[in-house]
CSV table of C-alpha atoms and ligand atoms in Angstrom, one decimal:
chain,number,residue,atom,x,y,z
A,15,MET,CA,-10.0,6.5,17.6
A,16,THR,CA,-9.5,2.9,16.8
A,17,THR,CA,-12.0,0.2,17.4
A,18,PHE,CA,-9.8,-2.9,17.4
A,19,THR,CA,-9.2,-4.9,20.5
A,20,PRO,CA,-5.8,-4.0,22.1
A,21,GLY,CA,-3.3,-6.9,21.6
A,22,LEU,CA,-5.2,-8.2,18.6
A,23,LEU,CA,-2.0,-8.7,16.7
A,24,ASN,CA,0.3,-9.5,19.6
A,25,GLY,CA,3.2,-11.8,18.6
A,26,LYS,CA,2.7,-11.2,14.9
A,27,THR,CA,5.3,-10.0,12.5
A,28,ALA,CA,4.5,-7.4,9.8
A,29,PHE,CA,6.6,-6.3,6.8
A,30,VAL,CA,5.6,-3.0,5.2
A,31,ALA,CA,7.1,-2.0,1.9
A,32,GLY,CA,7.1,1.7,1.5
A,33,GLY,CA,6.4,2.0,5.2
A,34,SER,CA,8.5,5.1,5.9
A,35,SER,CA,5.8,7.8,5.3
A,36,GLY,CA,2.2,8.6,4.6
A,37,ILE,CA,-0.5,6.0,4.4
A,38,ASN,CA,1.9,3.0,4.7
A,39,LEU,CA,3.6,4.5,7.8
A,40,GLY,CA,0.1,5.0,9.2
A,41,ILE,CA,-0.6,1.3,8.6
A,42,ALA,CA,2.7,0.3,10.2
A,43,GLN,CA,1.8,2.5,13.3
A,44,GLY,CA,-1.6,0.9,13.4
A,45,LEU,CA,-0.3,-2.6,13.2
A,46,ALA,CA,2.2,-1.8,15.9
A,47,ALA,CA,-0.4,-0.3,18.1
A,48,ALA,CA,-2.3,-3.6,17.7
A,49,GLY,CA,0.8,-5.5,18.9
A,50,ALA,CA,2.7,-6.5,15.8
A,51,ARG,CA,6.5,-6.2,15.3
A,52,ILE,CA,7.2,-4.1,12.3
A,53,ALA,CA,9.9,-4.3,9.5
A,54,ILE,CA,9.8,-1.5,6.9
A,55,ILE,CA,11.7,-0.8,3.7
A,56,SER,CA,11.9,2.2,1.5
A,57,ARG,CA,14.6,3.9,-0.6
A,58,LYS,CA,15.7,6.7,1.7
A,59,ILE,CA,17.6,5.6,4.8
A,60,GLU,CA,16.9,8.8,6.7
A,61,LYS,CA,13.1,8.3,6.3
A,62,VAL,CA,13.5,4.6,7.3
A,63,GLU,CA,15.5,5.5,10.4
A,64,ALA,CA,13.0,8.1,11.5
A,65,ALA,CA,10.1,5.8,11.0
A,66,VAL,CA,11.8,2.9,12.9
A,67,ALA,CA,12.7,5.3,15.7
A,68,GLY,CA,9.1,6.5,15.9
A,69,LEU,CA,7.8,2.9,16.1
A,70,LYS,CA,10.3,2.1,18.8
A,71,ALA,CA,9.4,5.2,20.7
A,72,GLY,CA,5.8,4.0,20.7
A,73,GLY,CA,7.0,0.9,22.6
A,74,GLY,CA,7.1,-1.6,19.7
A,75,GLU,CA,9.8,-3.7,18.1
A,76,ALA,CA,10.9,-2.3,14.7
A,77,LEU,CA,13.5,-2.9,12.0
A,78,GLY,CA,14.1,-1.2,8.7
A,79,TRP,CA,16.3,-1.1,5.7
A,80,ALA,CA,16.9,1.2,2.7
A,81,VAL,CA,15.6,-0.9,-0.2
A,82,ASP,CA,14.3,0.0,-3.6
A,83,VAL,CA,11.4,-2.3,-4.4
A,84,ARG,CA,12.6,-2.4,-8.0
A,85,ASP,CA,15.6,-4.5,-6.8
A,86,TYR,CA,14.3,-8.1,-6.3
A,87,ALA,CA,17.4,-9.4,-4.6
A,88,ALA,CA,17.4,-6.5,-2.1
A,89,VAL,CA,13.7,-7.0,-1.4
A,90,GLU,CA,14.3,-10.7,-0.9
A,91,LYS,CA,17.2,-10.1,1.5
A,92,SER,CA,15.1,-7.7,3.7
A,93,LEU,CA,12.4,-10.3,3.9
A,94,ALA,CA,15.0,-13.0,4.8
A,95,ASP,CA,16.5,-10.7,7.4
A,96,THR,CA,13.0,-10.1,8.9
A,97,HIS,CA,12.4,-13.8,9.1
A,98,ALA,CA,15.9,-14.4,10.6
A,99,ALA,CA,15.1,-11.8,13.3
A,100,TRP,CA,11.6,-12.8,14.2
A,101,GLY,CA,10.5,-16.0,12.4
A,102,PRO,CA,7.7,-16.5,10.0
A,103,ILE,CA,6.1,-13.3,8.7
A,104,ASP,CA,2.4,-13.0,9.4
A,105,ILE,CA,1.5,-9.8,7.5
A,106,VAL,CA,2.9,-8.2,4.4
A,107,VAL,CA,1.9,-4.8,3.1
A,108,SER,CA,3.0,-3.8,-0.4
A,109,GLY,CA,2.5,0.0,-0.6
A,110,ALA,CA,5.5,1.6,-2.3
A,111,ALA,CA,4.5,3.8,-5.1
A,112,GLY,CA,5.4,6.8,-7.2
A,113,ASN,CA,3.1,9.2,-8.9
A,114,PHE,CA,2.9,12.5,-10.7
A,115,LEU,CA,0.4,14.3,-12.9
A,116,ALA,CA,1.3,14.1,-16.6
A,117,PRO,CA,-0.6,13.5,-19.9
A,118,VAL,CA,0.6,10.6,-22.0
A,119,LEU,CA,2.3,13.1,-24.4
A,120,GLY,CA,4.0,14.8,-21.5
A,121,MET,CA,5.7,11.6,-20.2
A,122,SER,CA,8.6,9.7,-21.7
A,123,ALA,CA,8.5,5.9,-22.0
A,124,ASN,CA,10.9,5.9,-19.1
A,125,ALA,CA,8.5,8.0,-17.0
A,126,PHE,CA,5.6,5.5,-17.7
A,127,LYS,CA,8.0,2.6,-17.0
A,128,THR,CA,9.2,4.2,-13.7
A,129,VAL,CA,5.7,4.1,-12.2
A,130,ILE,CA,5.0,0.6,-13.5
A,131,ASP,CA,8.3,-0.6,-12.1
A,132,ILE,CA,7.7,0.9,-8.6
A,133,ASP,CA,4.0,0.1,-8.2
A,134,LEU,CA,3.3,-3.0,-10.2
A,135,LEU,CA,6.7,-4.8,-10.5
A,136,GLY,CA,7.6,-3.7,-7.0
A,137,THR,CA,4.4,-5.3,-5.7
A,138,PHE,CA,5.2,-8.5,-7.6
A,139,HIS,CA,8.7,-8.5,-6.1
A,140,VAL,CA,7.5,-8.0,-2.5
A,141,LEU,CA,4.7,-10.6,-2.7
A,142,ARG,CA,6.7,-13.1,-4.8
A,143,ALA,CA,9.8,-12.9,-2.6
A,144,SER,CA,7.7,-13.0,0.6
A,145,HIS,CA,6.3,-16.5,0.0
A,146,ALA,CA,9.3,-18.4,1.3
A,147,PHE,CA,9.2,-16.5,4.6
A,148,LEU,CA,5.5,-16.5,5.4
A,149,ARG,CA,3.6,-18.2,8.1
A,150,LYS,CA,1.7,-21.0,6.3
A,151,PRO,CA,-1.1,-21.3,7.0
A,152,GLY,CA,-2.2,-17.9,8.4
A,153,ALA,CA,-0.4,-15.1,6.5
A,154,SER,CA,-2.3,-12.1,5.3
A,155,LEU,CA,-0.9,-10.1,2.4
A,156,ILE,CA,-2.2,-6.6,1.6
A,157,SER,CA,-1.5,-4.7,-1.6
A,158,ILE,CA,-2.2,-0.9,-1.6
A,159,THR,CA,-4.0,-0.1,-4.8
A,160,ALA,CA,-6.2,3.0,-5.7
A,161,GLY,CA,-9.5,4.0,-7.4
A,162,GLN,CA,-7.4,4.7,-10.5
A,163,ALA,CA,-7.4,0.9,-11.1
A,164,ILE,CA,-11.0,1.1,-12.0
A,165,ASN,CA,-11.7,4.8,-12.9
A,166,ALA,CA,-9.9,6.1,-15.9
A,167,THR,CA,-8.3,9.3,-14.6
A,168,LEU,CA,-6.8,12.2,-16.6
A,169,PHE,CA,-3.0,12.4,-16.5
A,170,GLN,CA,-2.8,9.2,-14.6
A,171,SER,CA,-2.2,6.6,-17.3
A,172,HIS,CA,0.9,5.2,-15.5
A,173,ALA,CA,-0.8,4.9,-12.1
A,174,CYS,CA,-4.1,3.6,-13.6
A,175,ALA,CA,-2.3,0.9,-15.5
A,176,ALA,CA,0.0,0.0,-12.5
A,177,LYS,CA,-2.9,-0.2,-10.0
A,178,ALA,CA,-5.1,-2.2,-12.4
A,179,GLY,CA,-2.3,-4.6,-12.6
A,180,ILE,CA,-1.9,-4.8,-8.8
A,181,ASN,CA,-5.6,-5.6,-8.5
A,182,MET,CA,-5.3,-8.5,-10.9
A,183,LEU,CA,-2.0,-9.7,-9.3
A,184,THR,CA,-3.8,-9.7,-6.0
A,185,ARG,CA,-6.7,-11.8,-7.2
A,186,VAL,CA,-4.5,-14.3,-9.1
A,187,LEU,CA,-2.2,-14.8,-6.0
A,188,ALA,CA,-5.3,-15.3,-3.8
A,189,MET,CA,-6.1,-18.2,-6.0
A,190,GLU,CA,-2.6,-19.6,-6.3
A,191,TRP,CA,-1.7,-19.2,-2.6
A,192,GLY,CA,-5.1,-19.9,-1.0
A,193,PRO,CA,-4.2,-23.6,-0.7
A,194,ASP,CA,-1.2,-22.7,1.4
A,195,GLY,CA,-3.5,-20.8,3.8
A,196,ILE,CA,-2.3,-17.4,2.6
A,197,ARG,CA,-4.9,-14.6,2.1
A,198,VAL,CA,-4.2,-11.9,-0.5
A,199,ASN,CA,-6.3,-8.8,-0.5
A,200,ALA,CA,-5.9,-5.1,-1.5
A,201,ILE,CA,-7.0,-1.9,0.0
A,202,ALA,CA,-8.0,0.9,-2.4
A,203,PRO,CA,-7.7,4.2,-0.4
A,204,GLY,CA,-9.6,7.2,-1.6
A,205,PRO,CA,-8.2,10.7,-1.2
A,206,ILE,CA,-6.4,10.6,2.2
A,207,ALA,CA,-5.5,13.9,4.0
A,208,ASP,CA,-2.0,15.0,4.7
A,209,THR,CA,-0.3,12.7,2.2
A,210,GLU,CA,2.3,13.1,-0.6
A,211,GLY,CA,-0.2,11.5,-3.0
A,212,MET,CA,-2.8,14.1,-2.5
A,213,ALA,CA,-0.2,16.9,-2.4
A,214,ARG,CA,0.7,15.8,-6.0
A,215,LEU,CA,-2.9,15.1,-7.3
A,216,THR,CA,-4.7,18.2,-5.8
A,217,PRO,CA,-1.8,20.7,-5.3
A,218,THR,CA,-4.0,23.8,-4.8
A,219,PRO,CA,-6.9,24.6,-2.4
A,220,GLU,CA,-9.2,25.0,-5.4
A,221,SER,CA,-8.4,21.5,-6.8
A,222,GLU,CA,-8.8,20.0,-3.3
A,223,ALA,CA,-12.2,21.7,-2.8
A,224,ALA,CA,-13.4,20.6,-6.3
A,225,LEU,CA,-12.5,17.0,-5.5
A,226,LYS,CA,-14.2,17.1,-2.1
A,227,ALA,CA,-17.4,18.4,-3.7
A,228,ILE,CA,-17.8,15.2,-5.7
A,229,ILE,CA,-16.9,12.7,-2.9
A,230,PRO,CA,-20.2,11.3,-1.5
A,231,LEU,CA,-19.0,11.8,2.1
A,232,ARG,CA,-17.6,15.2,1.1
A,233,ASP,CA,-14.2,14.9,2.8
A,234,TYR,CA,-10.9,13.3,2.6
A,235,GLY,CA,-10.2,10.2,4.7
A,236,THR,CA,-7.5,9.8,7.3
A,237,LYS,CA,-4.4,7.5,7.6
A,238,GLN,CA,-6.1,6.0,10.6
A,239,ASP,CA,-9.1,5.0,8.4
A,240,ILE,CA,-6.7,2.9,6.2
A,241,ALA,CA,-4.8,1.6,9.2
A,242,ASP,CA,-8.0,0.3,10.8
A,243,LEU,CA,-8.9,-1.6,7.6
A,244,ALA,CA,-5.4,-3.1,7.4
A,245,ILE,CA,-5.6,-4.2,11.0
A,246,TYR,CA,-8.9,-5.9,10.2
A,247,LEU,CA,-7.5,-7.6,7.1
A,248,ALA,CA,-4.4,-8.7,9.0
A,249,SER,CA,-6.5,-10.2,11.9
A,250,ASP,CA,-8.3,-13.6,12.2
A,251,SER,CA,-11.6,-11.7,11.9
A,252,ALA,CA,-10.9,-11.6,8.2
A,253,LYS,CA,-9.9,-15.2,7.9
A,254,TYR,CA,-12.4,-16.0,5.2
A,255,ILE,CA,-11.6,-12.9,3.1
A,256,THR,CA,-9.2,-13.3,0.2
A,257,GLY,CA,-9.0,-11.9,-3.3
A,258,ALA,CA,-11.0,-8.8,-2.2
A,259,ILE,CA,-10.3,-5.3,-3.3
A,260,LEU,CA,-11.7,-3.2,-0.5
A,261,ASP,CA,-12.5,0.5,-1.1
A,262,CYS,CA,-11.9,2.9,1.8
A,263,ASP,CA,-12.8,6.1,0.0
A,264,GLY,CA,-15.9,7.9,1.3
A,265,GLY,CA,-17.7,6.6,-1.8
A,266,SER,CA,-15.2,8.3,-4.2
A,267,SER,CA,-15.3,5.5,-6.7
A,268,LEU,CA,-19.0,5.5,-7.0
A,269,GLY,CA,-21.1,7.2,-9.7
A,270,ARG,CA,-18.2,8.4,-12.0
A,271,GLY,CA,-20.4,8.1,-15.1
A,272,LEU,CA,-23.0,10.8,-16.2
A,273,GLN,CA,-25.3,11.6,-13.3
A,274,PRO,CA,-28.4,13.8,-12.9
A,275,ALA,CA,-27.6,17.0,-11.0
A,276,GLN,CA,-27.9,16.7,-7.2
A,277,GLY,CA,-30.1,19.3,-5.6
B,303,LIG,P1,4.1,8.5,0.2
B,303,LIG,O1,4.2,9.0,1.6
B,303,LIG,O2,5.0,9.1,-0.8
B,303,LIG,O3,4.4,6.9,0.3
B,303,LIG,C1,5.1,6.2,-0.6
B,303,LIG,C2,6.2,5.4,0.1
B,303,LIG,O4,6.8,4.5,-0.8
B,303,LIG,C3,7.2,6.2,0.8
B,303,LIG,O5,7.5,5.6,2.0
B,303,LIG,C4,8.4,6.1,-0.1
B,303,LIG,O6,9.6,6.2,0.6
B,303,LIG,C5,8.2,4.7,-0.7
B,303,LIG,N1,8.8,4.4,-2.0
B,303,LIG,C6,8.6,5.1,-3.2
B,303,LIG,N2,9.3,4.6,-4.2
B,303,LIG,C7,9.9,3.5,-3.7
B,303,LIG,C8,10.7,2.5,-4.2
B,303,LIG,N3,11.1,2.5,-5.5
B,303,LIG,N4,11.2,1.5,-3.4
B,303,LIG,C9,10.8,1.5,-2.1
B,303,LIG,N5,10.0,2.4,-1.5
B,303,LIG,C10,9.6,3.4,-2.3
B,303,LIG,O7,2.7,8.6,-0.4
B,303,LIG,P2,1.2,8.2,0.1
B,303,LIG,O8,0.3,9.2,-0.6
B,303,LIG,O9,1.1,8.0,1.5
B,303,LIG,O10,0.9,6.8,-0.7
B,303,LIG,C11,1.0,5.5,-0.1
B,303,LIG,C12,0.3,4.5,-0.9
B,303,LIG,O11,-1.1,4.8,-0.9
B,303,LIG,C13,0.7,4.4,-2.3
B,303,LIG,O12,0.7,3.0,-2.7
B,303,LIG,C14,-0.3,5.1,-3.1
B,303,LIG,O13,-0.5,4.8,-4.4
B,303,LIG,C15,-1.6,4.8,-2.2
B,303,LIG,N6,-2.7,5.7,-2.4
B,303,LIG,C16,-2.6,6.9,-1.8
B,303,LIG,C17,-3.7,7.8,-1.8
B,303,LIG,C18,-3.6,9.1,-1.2
B,303,LIG,O14,-4.7,9.7,-0.9
B,303,LIG,N7,-2.5,9.6,-0.8
B,303,LIG,C19,-4.9,7.4,-2.5
B,303,LIG,C20,-4.9,6.1,-3.1
B,303,LIG,C21,-3.8,5.3,-3.0
B,303,LIG,P3,11.1,6.6,0.0
B,303,LIG,O15,10.9,7.9,-0.6
B,303,LIG,O16,12.0,6.5,1.1
B,303,LIG,O17,11.4,5.5,-1.0
B,304,LIG,N1,6.1,14.7,-15.5
B,304,LIG,C1,6.6,13.9,-16.5
B,304,LIG,N2,7.7,13.1,-16.3
B,304,LIG,C2,8.2,13.0,-15.1
B,304,LIG,C3,7.7,13.7,-14.0
B,304,LIG,C4,6.6,14.6,-14.2
B,304,LIG,N3,6.1,15.3,-13.2
B,304,LIG,N4,8.4,13.4,-12.9
B,304,LIG,C5,9.4,12.5,-13.3
B,304,LIG,N5,9.2,12.2,-14.6
B,304,LIG,C6,10.1,11.4,-15.4
B,304,LIG,C7,11.5,11.8,-15.4
B,304,LIG,O1,11.8,12.9,-16.3
B,304,LIG,C8,12.2,10.5,-15.9
B,304,LIG,O2,12.0,10.3,-17.3
B,304,LIG,P1,13.3,10.5,-18.3
B,304,LIG,O3,14.4,9.6,-17.9
B,304,LIG,O4,12.7,10.2,-19.7
B,304,LIG,O5,13.6,12.0,-18.2
B,304,LIG,C9,11.3,9.4,-15.2
B,304,LIG,O6,10.1,10.1,-14.9
B,304,LIG,C10,11.9,8.9,-14.0
B,304,LIG,O7,12.2,10.0,-13.1
B,304,LIG,P2,13.3,9.9,-11.9
B,304,LIG,O8,13.2,11.1,-11.2
B,304,LIG,O9,14.6,9.4,-12.5
B,304,LIG,O10,12.6,8.7,-11.1
B,304,LIG,P3,12.9,8.2,-9.6
B,304,LIG,O11,12.9,6.7,-9.7
B,304,LIG,O12,14.1,8.9,-9.0
B,304,LIG,O13,11.6,8.8,-8.8
B,304,LIG,C11,9.2,9.3,-9.2
B,304,LIG,C12,10.3,8.2,-9.1
B,304,LIG,C13,9.4,10.1,-10.5
B,304,LIG,C14,7.9,8.5,-9.2
B,304,LIG,C15,9.3,10.3,-8.0
B,304,LIG,O14,8.3,11.2,-8.1
B,304,LIG,C16,9.2,9.6,-6.7
B,304,LIG,O15,10.2,9.2,-6.1
B,304,LIG,N6,8.0,9.5,-6.1
B,304,LIG,C17,7.8,8.9,-4.7
B,304,LIG,C18,6.8,9.6,-3.9
B,304,LIG,C19,5.4,9.7,-4.5
B,304,LIG,O16,5.3,9.8,-5.7
B,304,LIG,N7,4.5,9.6,-3.6
B,304,LIG,C20,3.1,9.5,-4.0
B,304,LIG,C21,2.6,8.1,-4.0
B,304,LIG,S1,1.0,8.0,-4.7
């Protein structure tokens, strides 16, 4: 159940990179439910078409293109096409990502580079290319990061490094683009139920239960939890928030050092 005012984002245009599934599709659906027009990109045309059809079936306006965020020119064209269709872009979400569990000695240089290229370079591409097409002042940019940016996590060297880079890129852009009236923030989801990410990171019921046992709120979050935070960041209610990395994680990122046993 959402708590935002219906029509909060009426007339706004949102561009969601990686918006064809999972958390990012949940964000796209949430922004659409709040009134925004949605453009999405991801690599697989069948996923893009299904997501666009779903958004339209919900009564909203939607566009989508098959674009790999590693291709700067293609990212730029999709942003230009969004601008040509609907005018200045109000909201950009950069959430495309790839991940797998592997120790450093179990991944090639290309495996490490692949995740850096999708997550970090891809976010640079999306945000860098968006600038020319943004509403200035007023645009809200949202990177999707993760707790791995802060918490060193076994078998996640690539994702930890990429998401740490995204946090810093977000903060530097907030400084560079603040004078243009552009806000740049990041959402750090914790473990979110029914997502590809958690299917990869906790592939068995045992690993899922073990993770839930150390989350302060003792459960996974939902895509709606993340969508609601994105709606807030996209709205004028967050007009004085920039450069923030906001955890939405049930407290997952807290207390990762040595702790006394809990009774
Ligand atoms: P997901 O469904 O696999 O979402 C990833 C999206 O990115 C898909 O739409 C995928 O579509 C797209 N994508 C992947 N590589 C791409 C590329 N090179 N170019 C363009 N699009 C690409 O996974 P998810 O678990 O919901 O994760 C979504 C975001 O949340 C990610 O940024 C992830 O790091 C973050 N996150 C997730 C969790 C979690 O609990 N799941 C926790 C913390 C952070 P295509 O296959 O069509 O390209
Ligand atoms: N362990 C070790 N290395 C792996 C791996 C794994 N589980 N999965 C892939 N790799 C390596 C490949 O072997 C390859 O390295 P090589 O050329 O030295 O052999 C490199 O990673 C790139 O793999 P490739 O399949 O060519 O990349 P891709 O660009 O087609 O796909 C991935 C990117 C690997 C991240 C793929 O898992 C993906 O598309 N993920 C998107 C969905 C996702 O991860 N969602 C969760 C988001 S949190």
